[in-house]
Every structure is written in C-alpha cells, then in structure tokens.
mmCIF file with all atom_site columns, C-alpha atoms in Angstrom:
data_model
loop_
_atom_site.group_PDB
_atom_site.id
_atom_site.type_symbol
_atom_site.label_atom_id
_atom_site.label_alt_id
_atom_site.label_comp_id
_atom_site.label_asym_id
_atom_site.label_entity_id
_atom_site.label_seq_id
_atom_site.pdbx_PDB_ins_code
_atom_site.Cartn_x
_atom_site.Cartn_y
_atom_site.Cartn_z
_atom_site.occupancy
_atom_site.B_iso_or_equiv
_atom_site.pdbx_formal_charge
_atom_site.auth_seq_id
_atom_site.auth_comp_id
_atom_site.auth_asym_id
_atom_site.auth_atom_id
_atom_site.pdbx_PDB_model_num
ATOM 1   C CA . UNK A 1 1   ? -138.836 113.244 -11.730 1.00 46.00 ? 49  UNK A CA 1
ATOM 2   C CA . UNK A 1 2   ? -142.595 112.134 -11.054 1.00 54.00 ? 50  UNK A CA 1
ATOM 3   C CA . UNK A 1 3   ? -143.128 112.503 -15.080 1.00 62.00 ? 51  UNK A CA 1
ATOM 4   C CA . UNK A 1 4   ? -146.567 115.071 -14.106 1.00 72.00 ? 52  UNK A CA 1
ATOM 5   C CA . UNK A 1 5   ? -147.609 116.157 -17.563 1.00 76.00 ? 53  UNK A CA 1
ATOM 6   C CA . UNK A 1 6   ? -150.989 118.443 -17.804 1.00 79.00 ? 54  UNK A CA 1
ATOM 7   C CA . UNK A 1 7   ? -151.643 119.536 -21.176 1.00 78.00 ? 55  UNK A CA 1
ATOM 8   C CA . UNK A 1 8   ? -154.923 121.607 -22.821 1.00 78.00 ? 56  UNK A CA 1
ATOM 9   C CA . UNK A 1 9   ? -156.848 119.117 -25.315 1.00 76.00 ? 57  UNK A CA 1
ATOM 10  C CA . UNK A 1 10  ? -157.832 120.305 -28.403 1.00 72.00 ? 58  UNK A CA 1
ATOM 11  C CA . UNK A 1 11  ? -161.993 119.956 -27.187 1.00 76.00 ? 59  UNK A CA 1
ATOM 12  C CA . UNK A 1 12  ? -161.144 121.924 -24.061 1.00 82.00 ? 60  UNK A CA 1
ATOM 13  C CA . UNK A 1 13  ? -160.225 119.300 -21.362 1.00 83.00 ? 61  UNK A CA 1
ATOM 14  C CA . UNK A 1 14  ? -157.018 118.798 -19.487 1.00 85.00 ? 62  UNK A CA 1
ATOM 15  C CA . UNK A 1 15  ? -155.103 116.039 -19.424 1.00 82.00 ? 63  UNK A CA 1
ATOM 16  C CA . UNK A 1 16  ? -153.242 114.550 -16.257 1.00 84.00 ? 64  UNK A CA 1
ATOM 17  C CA . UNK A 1 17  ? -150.538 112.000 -16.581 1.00 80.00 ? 65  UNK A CA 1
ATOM 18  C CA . UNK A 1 18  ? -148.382 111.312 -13.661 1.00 76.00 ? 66  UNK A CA 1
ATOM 19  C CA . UNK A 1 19  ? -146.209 107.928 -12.016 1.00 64.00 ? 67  UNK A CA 1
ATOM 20  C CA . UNK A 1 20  ? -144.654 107.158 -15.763 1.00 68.00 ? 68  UNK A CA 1
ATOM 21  C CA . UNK A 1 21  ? -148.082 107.563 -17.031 1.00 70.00 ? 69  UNK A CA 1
ATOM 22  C CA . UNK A 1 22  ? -149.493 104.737 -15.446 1.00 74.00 ? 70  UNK A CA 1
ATOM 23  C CA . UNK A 1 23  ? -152.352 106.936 -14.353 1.00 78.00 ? 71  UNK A CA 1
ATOM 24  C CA . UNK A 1 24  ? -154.017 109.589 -16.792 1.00 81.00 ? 72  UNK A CA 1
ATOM 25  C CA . UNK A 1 25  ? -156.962 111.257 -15.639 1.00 83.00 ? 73  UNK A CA 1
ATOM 26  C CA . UNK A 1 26  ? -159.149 113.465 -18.129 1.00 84.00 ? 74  UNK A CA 1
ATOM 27  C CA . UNK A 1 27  ? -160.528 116.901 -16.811 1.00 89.00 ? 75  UNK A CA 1
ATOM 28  C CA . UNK A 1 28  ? -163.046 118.830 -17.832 1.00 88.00 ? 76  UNK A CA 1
ATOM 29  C CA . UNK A 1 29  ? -162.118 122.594 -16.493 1.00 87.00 ? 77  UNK A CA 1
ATOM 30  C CA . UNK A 1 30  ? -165.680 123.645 -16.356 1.00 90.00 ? 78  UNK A CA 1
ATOM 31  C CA . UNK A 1 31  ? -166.973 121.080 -14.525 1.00 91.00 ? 79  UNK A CA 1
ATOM 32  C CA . UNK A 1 32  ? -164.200 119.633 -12.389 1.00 89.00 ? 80  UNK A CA 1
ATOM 33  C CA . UNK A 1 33  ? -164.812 116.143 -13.258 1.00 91.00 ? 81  UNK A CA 1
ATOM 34  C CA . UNK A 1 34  ? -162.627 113.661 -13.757 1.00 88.00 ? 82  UNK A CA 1
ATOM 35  C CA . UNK A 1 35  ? -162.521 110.568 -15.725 1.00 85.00 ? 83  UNK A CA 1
ATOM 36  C CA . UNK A 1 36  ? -159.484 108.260 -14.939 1.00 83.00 ? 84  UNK A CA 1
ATOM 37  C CA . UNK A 1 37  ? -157.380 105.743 -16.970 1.00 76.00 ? 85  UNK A CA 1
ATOM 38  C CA . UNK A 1 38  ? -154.826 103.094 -16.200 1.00 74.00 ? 86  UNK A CA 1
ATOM 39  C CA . UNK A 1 39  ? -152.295 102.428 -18.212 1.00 70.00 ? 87  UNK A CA 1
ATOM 40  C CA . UNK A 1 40  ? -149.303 99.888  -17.540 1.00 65.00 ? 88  UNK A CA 1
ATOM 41  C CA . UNK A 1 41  ? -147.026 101.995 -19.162 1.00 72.00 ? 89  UNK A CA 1
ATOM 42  C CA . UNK A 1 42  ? -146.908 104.962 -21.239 1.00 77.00 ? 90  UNK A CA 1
ATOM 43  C CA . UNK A 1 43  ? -144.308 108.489 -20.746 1.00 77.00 ? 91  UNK A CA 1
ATOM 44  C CA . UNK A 1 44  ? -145.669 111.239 -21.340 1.00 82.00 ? 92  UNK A CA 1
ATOM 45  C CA . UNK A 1 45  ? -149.049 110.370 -23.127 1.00 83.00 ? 93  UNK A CA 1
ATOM 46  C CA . UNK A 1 46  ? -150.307 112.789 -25.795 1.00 84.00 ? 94  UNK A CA 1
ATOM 47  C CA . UNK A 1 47  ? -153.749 111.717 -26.880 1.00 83.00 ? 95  UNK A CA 1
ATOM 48  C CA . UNK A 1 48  ? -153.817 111.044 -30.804 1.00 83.00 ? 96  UNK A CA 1
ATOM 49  C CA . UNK A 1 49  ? -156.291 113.606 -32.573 1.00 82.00 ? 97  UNK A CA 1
ATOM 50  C CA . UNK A 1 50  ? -159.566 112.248 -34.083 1.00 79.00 ? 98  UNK A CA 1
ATOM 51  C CA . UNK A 1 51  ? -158.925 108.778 -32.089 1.00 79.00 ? 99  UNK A CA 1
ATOM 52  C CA . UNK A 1 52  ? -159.354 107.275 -28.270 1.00 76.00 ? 100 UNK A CA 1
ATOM 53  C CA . UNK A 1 53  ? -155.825 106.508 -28.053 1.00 81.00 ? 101 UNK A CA 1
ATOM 54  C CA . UNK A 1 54  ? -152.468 107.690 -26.945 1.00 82.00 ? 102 UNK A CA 1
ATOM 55  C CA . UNK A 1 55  ? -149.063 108.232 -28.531 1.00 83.00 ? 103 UNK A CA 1
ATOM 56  C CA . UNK A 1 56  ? -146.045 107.660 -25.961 1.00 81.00 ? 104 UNK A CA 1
ATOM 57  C CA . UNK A 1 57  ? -142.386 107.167 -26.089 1.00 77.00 ? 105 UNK A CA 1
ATOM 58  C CA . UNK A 1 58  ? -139.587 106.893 -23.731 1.00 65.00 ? 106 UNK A CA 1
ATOM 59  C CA . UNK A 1 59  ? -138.792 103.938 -22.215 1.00 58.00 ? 107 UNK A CA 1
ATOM 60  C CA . UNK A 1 60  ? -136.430 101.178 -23.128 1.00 56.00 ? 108 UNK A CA 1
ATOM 61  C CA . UNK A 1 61  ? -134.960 102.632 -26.538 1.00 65.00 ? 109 UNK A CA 1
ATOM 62  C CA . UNK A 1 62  ? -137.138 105.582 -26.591 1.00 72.00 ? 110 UNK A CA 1
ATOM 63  C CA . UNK A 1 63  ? -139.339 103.620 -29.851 1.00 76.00 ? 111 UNK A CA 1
ATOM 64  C CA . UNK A 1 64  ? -142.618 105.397 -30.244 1.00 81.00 ? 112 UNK A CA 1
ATOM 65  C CA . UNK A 1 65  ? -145.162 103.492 -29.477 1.00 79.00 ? 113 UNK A CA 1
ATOM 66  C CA . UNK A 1 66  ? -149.411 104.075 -29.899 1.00 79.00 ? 114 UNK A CA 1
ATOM 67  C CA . UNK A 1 67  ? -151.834 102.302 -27.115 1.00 77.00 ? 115 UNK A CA 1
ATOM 68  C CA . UNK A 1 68  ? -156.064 102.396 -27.216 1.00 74.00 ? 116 UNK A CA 1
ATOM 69  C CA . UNK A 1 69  ? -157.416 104.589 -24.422 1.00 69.00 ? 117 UNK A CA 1
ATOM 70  C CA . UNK A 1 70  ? -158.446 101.294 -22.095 1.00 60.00 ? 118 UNK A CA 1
ATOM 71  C CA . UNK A 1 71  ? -157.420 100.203 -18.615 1.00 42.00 ? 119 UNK A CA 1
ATOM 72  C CA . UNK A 1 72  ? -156.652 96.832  -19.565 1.00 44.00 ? 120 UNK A CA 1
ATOM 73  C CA . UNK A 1 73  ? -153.409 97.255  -21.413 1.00 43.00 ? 121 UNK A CA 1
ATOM 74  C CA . UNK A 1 74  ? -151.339 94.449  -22.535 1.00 42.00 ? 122 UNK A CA 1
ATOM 75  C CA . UNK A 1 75  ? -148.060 94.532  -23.912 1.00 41.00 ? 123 UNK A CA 1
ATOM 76  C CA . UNK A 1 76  ? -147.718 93.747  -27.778 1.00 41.00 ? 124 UNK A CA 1
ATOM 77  C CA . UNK A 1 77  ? -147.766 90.368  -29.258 1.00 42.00 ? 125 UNK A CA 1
ATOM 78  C CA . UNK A 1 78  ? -144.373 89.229  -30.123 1.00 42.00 ? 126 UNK A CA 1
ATOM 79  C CA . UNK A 1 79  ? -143.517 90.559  -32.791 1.00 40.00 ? 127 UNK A CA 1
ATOM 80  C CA . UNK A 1 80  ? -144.448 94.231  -32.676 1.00 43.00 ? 128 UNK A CA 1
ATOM 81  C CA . UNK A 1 81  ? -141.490 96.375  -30.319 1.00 39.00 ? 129 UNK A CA 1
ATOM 82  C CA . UNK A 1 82  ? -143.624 98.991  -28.697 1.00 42.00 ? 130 UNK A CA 1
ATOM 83  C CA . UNK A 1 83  ? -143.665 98.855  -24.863 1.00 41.00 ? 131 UNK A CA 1
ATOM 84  C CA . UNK A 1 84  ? -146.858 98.382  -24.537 1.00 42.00 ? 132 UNK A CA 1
ATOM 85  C CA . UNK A 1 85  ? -148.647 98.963  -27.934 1.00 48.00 ? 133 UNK A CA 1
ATOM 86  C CA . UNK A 1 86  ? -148.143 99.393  -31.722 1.00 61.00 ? 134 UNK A CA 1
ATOM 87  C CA . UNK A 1 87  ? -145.141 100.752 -32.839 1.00 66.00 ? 135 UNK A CA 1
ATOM 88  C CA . UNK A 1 88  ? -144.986 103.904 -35.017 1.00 72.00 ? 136 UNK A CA 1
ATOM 89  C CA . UNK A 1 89  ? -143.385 104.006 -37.891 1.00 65.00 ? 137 UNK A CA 1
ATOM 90  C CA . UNK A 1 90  ? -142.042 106.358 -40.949 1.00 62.00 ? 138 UNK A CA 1
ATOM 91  C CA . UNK A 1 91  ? -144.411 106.445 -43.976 1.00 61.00 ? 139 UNK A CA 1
ATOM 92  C CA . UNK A 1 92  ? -143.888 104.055 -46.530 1.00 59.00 ? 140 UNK A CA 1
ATOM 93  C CA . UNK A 1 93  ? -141.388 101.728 -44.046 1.00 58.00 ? 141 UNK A CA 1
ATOM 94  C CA . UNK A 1 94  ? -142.299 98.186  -41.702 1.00 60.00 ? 142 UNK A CA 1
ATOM 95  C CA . UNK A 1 95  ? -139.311 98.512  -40.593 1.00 59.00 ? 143 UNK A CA 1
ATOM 96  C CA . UNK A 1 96  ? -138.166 102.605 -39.484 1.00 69.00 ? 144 UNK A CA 1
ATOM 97  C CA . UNK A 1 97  ? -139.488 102.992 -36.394 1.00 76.00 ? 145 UNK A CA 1
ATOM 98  C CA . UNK A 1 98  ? -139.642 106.439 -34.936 1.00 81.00 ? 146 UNK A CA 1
ATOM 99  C CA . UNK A 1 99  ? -137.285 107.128 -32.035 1.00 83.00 ? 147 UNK A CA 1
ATOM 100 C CA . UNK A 1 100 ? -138.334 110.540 -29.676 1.00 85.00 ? 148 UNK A CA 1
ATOM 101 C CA . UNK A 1 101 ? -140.280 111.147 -26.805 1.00 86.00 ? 149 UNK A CA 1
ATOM 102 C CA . UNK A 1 102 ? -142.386 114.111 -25.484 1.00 88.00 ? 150 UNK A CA 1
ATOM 103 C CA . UNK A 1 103 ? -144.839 113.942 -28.420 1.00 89.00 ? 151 UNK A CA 1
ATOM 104 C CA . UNK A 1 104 ? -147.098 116.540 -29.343 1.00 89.00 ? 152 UNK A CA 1
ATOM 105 C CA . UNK A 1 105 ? -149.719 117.564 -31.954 1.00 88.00 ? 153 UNK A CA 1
ATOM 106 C CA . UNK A 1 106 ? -149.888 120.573 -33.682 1.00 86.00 ? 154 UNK A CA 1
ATOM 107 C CA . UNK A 1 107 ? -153.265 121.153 -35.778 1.00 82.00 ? 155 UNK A CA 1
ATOM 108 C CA . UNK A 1 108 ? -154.269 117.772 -35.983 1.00 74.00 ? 156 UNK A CA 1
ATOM 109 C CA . UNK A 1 109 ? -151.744 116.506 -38.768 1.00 85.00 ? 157 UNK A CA 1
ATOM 110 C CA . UNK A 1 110 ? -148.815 117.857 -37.311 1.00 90.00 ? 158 UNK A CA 1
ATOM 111 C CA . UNK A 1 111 ? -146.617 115.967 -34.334 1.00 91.00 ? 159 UNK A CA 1
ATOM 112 C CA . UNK A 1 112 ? -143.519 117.504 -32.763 1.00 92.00 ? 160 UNK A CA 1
ATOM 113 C CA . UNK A 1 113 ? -140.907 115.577 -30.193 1.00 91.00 ? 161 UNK A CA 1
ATOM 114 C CA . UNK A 1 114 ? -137.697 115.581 -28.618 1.00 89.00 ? 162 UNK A CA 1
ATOM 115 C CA . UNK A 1 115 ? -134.952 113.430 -30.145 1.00 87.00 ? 163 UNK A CA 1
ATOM 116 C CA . UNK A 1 116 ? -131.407 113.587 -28.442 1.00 81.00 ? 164 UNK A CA 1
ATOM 117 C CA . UNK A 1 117 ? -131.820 116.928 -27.369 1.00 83.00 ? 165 UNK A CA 1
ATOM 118 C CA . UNK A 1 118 ? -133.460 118.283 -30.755 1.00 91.00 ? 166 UNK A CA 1
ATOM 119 C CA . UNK A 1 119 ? -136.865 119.562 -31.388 1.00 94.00 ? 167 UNK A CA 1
ATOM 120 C CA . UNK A 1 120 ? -138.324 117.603 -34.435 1.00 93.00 ? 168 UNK A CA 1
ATOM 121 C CA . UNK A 1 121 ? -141.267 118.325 -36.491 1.00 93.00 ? 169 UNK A CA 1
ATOM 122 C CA . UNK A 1 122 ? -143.299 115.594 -39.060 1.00 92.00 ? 170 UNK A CA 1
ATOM 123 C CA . UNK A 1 123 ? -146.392 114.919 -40.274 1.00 91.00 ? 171 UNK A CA 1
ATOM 124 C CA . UNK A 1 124 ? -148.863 112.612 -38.846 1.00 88.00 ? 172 UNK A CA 1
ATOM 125 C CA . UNK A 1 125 ? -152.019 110.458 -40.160 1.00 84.00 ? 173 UNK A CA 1
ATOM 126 C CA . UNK A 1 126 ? -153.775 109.538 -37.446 1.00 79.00 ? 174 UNK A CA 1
ATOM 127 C CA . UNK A 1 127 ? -155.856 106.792 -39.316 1.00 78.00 ? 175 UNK A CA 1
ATOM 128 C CA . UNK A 1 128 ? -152.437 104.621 -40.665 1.00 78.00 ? 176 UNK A CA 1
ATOM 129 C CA . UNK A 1 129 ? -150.579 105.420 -36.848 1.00 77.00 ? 177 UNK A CA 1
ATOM 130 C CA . UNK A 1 130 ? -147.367 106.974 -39.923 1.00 83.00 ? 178 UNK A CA 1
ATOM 131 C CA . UNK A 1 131 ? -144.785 109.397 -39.286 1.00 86.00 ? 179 UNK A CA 1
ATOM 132 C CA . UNK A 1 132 ? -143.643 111.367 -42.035 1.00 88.00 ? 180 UNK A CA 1
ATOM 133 C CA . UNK A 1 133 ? -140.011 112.348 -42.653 1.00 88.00 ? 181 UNK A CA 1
ATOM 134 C CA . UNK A 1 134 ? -138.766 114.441 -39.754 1.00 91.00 ? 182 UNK A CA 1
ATOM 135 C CA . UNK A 1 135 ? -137.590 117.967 -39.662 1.00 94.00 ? 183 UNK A CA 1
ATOM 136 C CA . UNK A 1 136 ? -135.396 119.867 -37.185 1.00 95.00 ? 184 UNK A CA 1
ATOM 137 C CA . UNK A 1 137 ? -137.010 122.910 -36.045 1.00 94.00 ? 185 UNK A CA 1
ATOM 138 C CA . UNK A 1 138 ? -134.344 123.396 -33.584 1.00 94.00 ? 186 UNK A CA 1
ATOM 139 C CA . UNK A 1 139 ? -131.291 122.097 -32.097 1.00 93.00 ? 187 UNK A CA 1
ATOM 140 C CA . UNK A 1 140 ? -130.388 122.203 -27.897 1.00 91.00 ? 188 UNK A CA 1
ATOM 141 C CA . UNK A 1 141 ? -133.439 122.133 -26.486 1.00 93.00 ? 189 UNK A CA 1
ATOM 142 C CA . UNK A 1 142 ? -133.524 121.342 -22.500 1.00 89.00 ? 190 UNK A CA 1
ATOM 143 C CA . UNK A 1 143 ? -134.811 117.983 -21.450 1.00 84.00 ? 191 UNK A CA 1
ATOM 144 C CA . UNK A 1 144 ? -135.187 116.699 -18.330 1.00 81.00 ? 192 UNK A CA 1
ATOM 145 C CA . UNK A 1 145 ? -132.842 113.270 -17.637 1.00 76.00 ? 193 UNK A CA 1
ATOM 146 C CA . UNK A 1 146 ? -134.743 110.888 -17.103 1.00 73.00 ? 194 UNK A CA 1
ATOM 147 C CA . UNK A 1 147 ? -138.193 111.261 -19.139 1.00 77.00 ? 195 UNK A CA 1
ATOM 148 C CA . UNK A 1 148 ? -136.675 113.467 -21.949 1.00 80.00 ? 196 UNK A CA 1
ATOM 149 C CA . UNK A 1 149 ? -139.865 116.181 -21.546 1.00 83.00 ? 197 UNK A CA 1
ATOM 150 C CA . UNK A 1 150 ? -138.746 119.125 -23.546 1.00 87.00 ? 198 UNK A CA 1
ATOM 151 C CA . UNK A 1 151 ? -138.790 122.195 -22.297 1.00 89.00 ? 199 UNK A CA 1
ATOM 152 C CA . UNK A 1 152 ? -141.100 123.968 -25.212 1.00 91.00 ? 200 UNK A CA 1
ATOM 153 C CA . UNK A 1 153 ? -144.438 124.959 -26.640 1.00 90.00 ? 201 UNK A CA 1
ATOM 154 C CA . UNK A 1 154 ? -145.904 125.526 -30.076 1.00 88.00 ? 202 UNK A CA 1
ATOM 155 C CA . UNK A 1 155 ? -148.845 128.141 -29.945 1.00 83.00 ? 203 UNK A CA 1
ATOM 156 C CA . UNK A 1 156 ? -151.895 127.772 -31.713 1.00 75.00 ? 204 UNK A CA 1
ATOM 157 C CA . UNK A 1 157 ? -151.045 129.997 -34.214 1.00 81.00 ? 205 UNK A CA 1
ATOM 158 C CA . UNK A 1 158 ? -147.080 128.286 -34.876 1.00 83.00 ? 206 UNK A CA 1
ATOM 159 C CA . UNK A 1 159 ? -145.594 130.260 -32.652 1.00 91.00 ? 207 UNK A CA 1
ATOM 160 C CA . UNK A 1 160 ? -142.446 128.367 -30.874 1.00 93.00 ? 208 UNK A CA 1
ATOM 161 C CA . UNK A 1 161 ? -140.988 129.057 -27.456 1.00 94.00 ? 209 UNK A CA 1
ATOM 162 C CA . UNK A 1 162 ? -137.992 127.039 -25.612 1.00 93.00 ? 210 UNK A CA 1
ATOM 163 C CA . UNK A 1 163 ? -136.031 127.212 -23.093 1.00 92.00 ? 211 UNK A CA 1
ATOM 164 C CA . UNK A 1 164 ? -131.824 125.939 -24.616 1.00 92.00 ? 212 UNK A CA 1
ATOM 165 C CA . UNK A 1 165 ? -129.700 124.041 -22.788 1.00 87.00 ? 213 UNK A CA 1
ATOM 166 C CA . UNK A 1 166 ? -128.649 120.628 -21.556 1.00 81.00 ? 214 UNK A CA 1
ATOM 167 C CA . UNK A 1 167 ? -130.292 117.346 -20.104 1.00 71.00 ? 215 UNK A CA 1
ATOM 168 C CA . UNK A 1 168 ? -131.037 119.083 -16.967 1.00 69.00 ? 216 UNK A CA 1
ATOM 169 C CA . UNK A 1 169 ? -131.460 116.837 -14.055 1.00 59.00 ? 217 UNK A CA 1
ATOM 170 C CA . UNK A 1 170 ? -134.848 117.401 -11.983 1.00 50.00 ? 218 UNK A CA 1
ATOM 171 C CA . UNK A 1 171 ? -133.439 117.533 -8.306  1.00 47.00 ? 219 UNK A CA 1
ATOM 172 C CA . UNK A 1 172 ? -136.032 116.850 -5.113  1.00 38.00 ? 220 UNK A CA 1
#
C-alpha cells in the first residue's frame, strides 16, 4: 500500500508519486533528470492538462480536489472542502462536488476515475477546474483498499483494458 503511481505525461515525461503523494518527482526518460515536488497531501496525483497543477482524490470522503504544482501547499481556506486545494465540482453546480479517486485524462478534455468500484468517464475544462455529468463505462473494476487505484488503462487511441473484481487488499 505505498500508493507508487508512475504514469507517461502527455509531453513525454514520467511522473512519480509515492508516500500518499506527498512526494512527486517529474522525469524526463531521455535525460534521467528529475525535478521533485512536495506536496502535503494529494493520492494519486494526475497532472491537469494545459495547467501546472494536479487533480487528486481519496482521502477523507474521497471529494476531488485540484492543488497548484508548488511545494508550499496549504490546506483550503474555510470554506472550500478539498483536502488540500479547490474542490471540483459538476458543471453548472457550487454545490455537487465530484466524489472518485484514481483520476485520469484522456485527450486533454476527457477525465476518467474510480467511484465505488465503477469506472466513470466525464468531461473536463481545465480552465473552470468543472466536471461534466458522469458516465459509466464499466461496472466491477478492481481497486486496491486503501487508495482506490483502479486496476485499468485507456489507450491513446480509446482503447480500454481492466482487470474485474473486488477491493483487493495489497498484502506486504
């Protein structure tokens, strides 16, 4: 359960989140350098397309939740109910906040996630920080207990592979 994530970016880098995302470090595969960030708290990061900053969820209700790329990270003013950042929420609501984890984009205005064991699909505007109105692509995906990862991928071209079954736990 160390909650690794390594994921291709769309301009060819890797990203490395590990320790509940408290520590991403950016890659660049041709190179080997790294350039690190701190974060005080964000599972499974997916960096937001056309933007420095990161889309997370998990945690303490599983409430989506955007923070800027920056090591100095403070948790939301008062009002807002993100962990650490800005809430998401459903276009054309202040109040419908989008519950998932494992977030992921797809072609730039695309996201996918995990919610309660289902693989969802909505739009995305990366300017506004909106999700639109959620689709199941498919139901019984595995997760892992306790950070929810899915256990999928959506190929470049749409194509969708997954592995079914239960919340599996992740044994030592």
């Amino acid at each position: 359960n160390s909650g690794a994530t390594l994921r291709w970016h769309t301009d060819g880098r890797l990203l490395l989140a590990e320790g509940d995302g408290t520590a991403v470090r950016w890659i660049d595969p041709a190179t080997g350098n790294a350039v690190a960030n701190t974060f005080s708290y964000c599972v499974l990061p997916a960096p937001i397309p056309g933007t420095t900053d990161f889309l997370c969820g998990g945690g303490a209700g599983n409430i989506a939740y955007r923070i800027p790329a920056s090591s100095a990270v403070a948790p939301p003013p008062g009002s807002d109910f993100g962990e650490n950042g800005r809430s998401v929420r459903r276009v054309g609501s202040d109040t419908g906040y989008v519950f998932g984890t494992d977030f992921r984009f797809i072609d730039g205005g695309y996201v996918t996630y995990m919610a309660q064991g289902d693989l969802m699909a909505a739009t995305f505007d990366a300017k506004s920080g909106r999700i639109g109105p959620a689709v199941r692509m498919q139901q019984g995906v595995r997760r892992s207990a306790y950070y929810s990862a899915g256990a999928y991928a959506v190929s470049a071209s749409g194509t969708l592979v997954y592995a079914e079954g239960p919340v599996q736990s992740m044994g030592l």
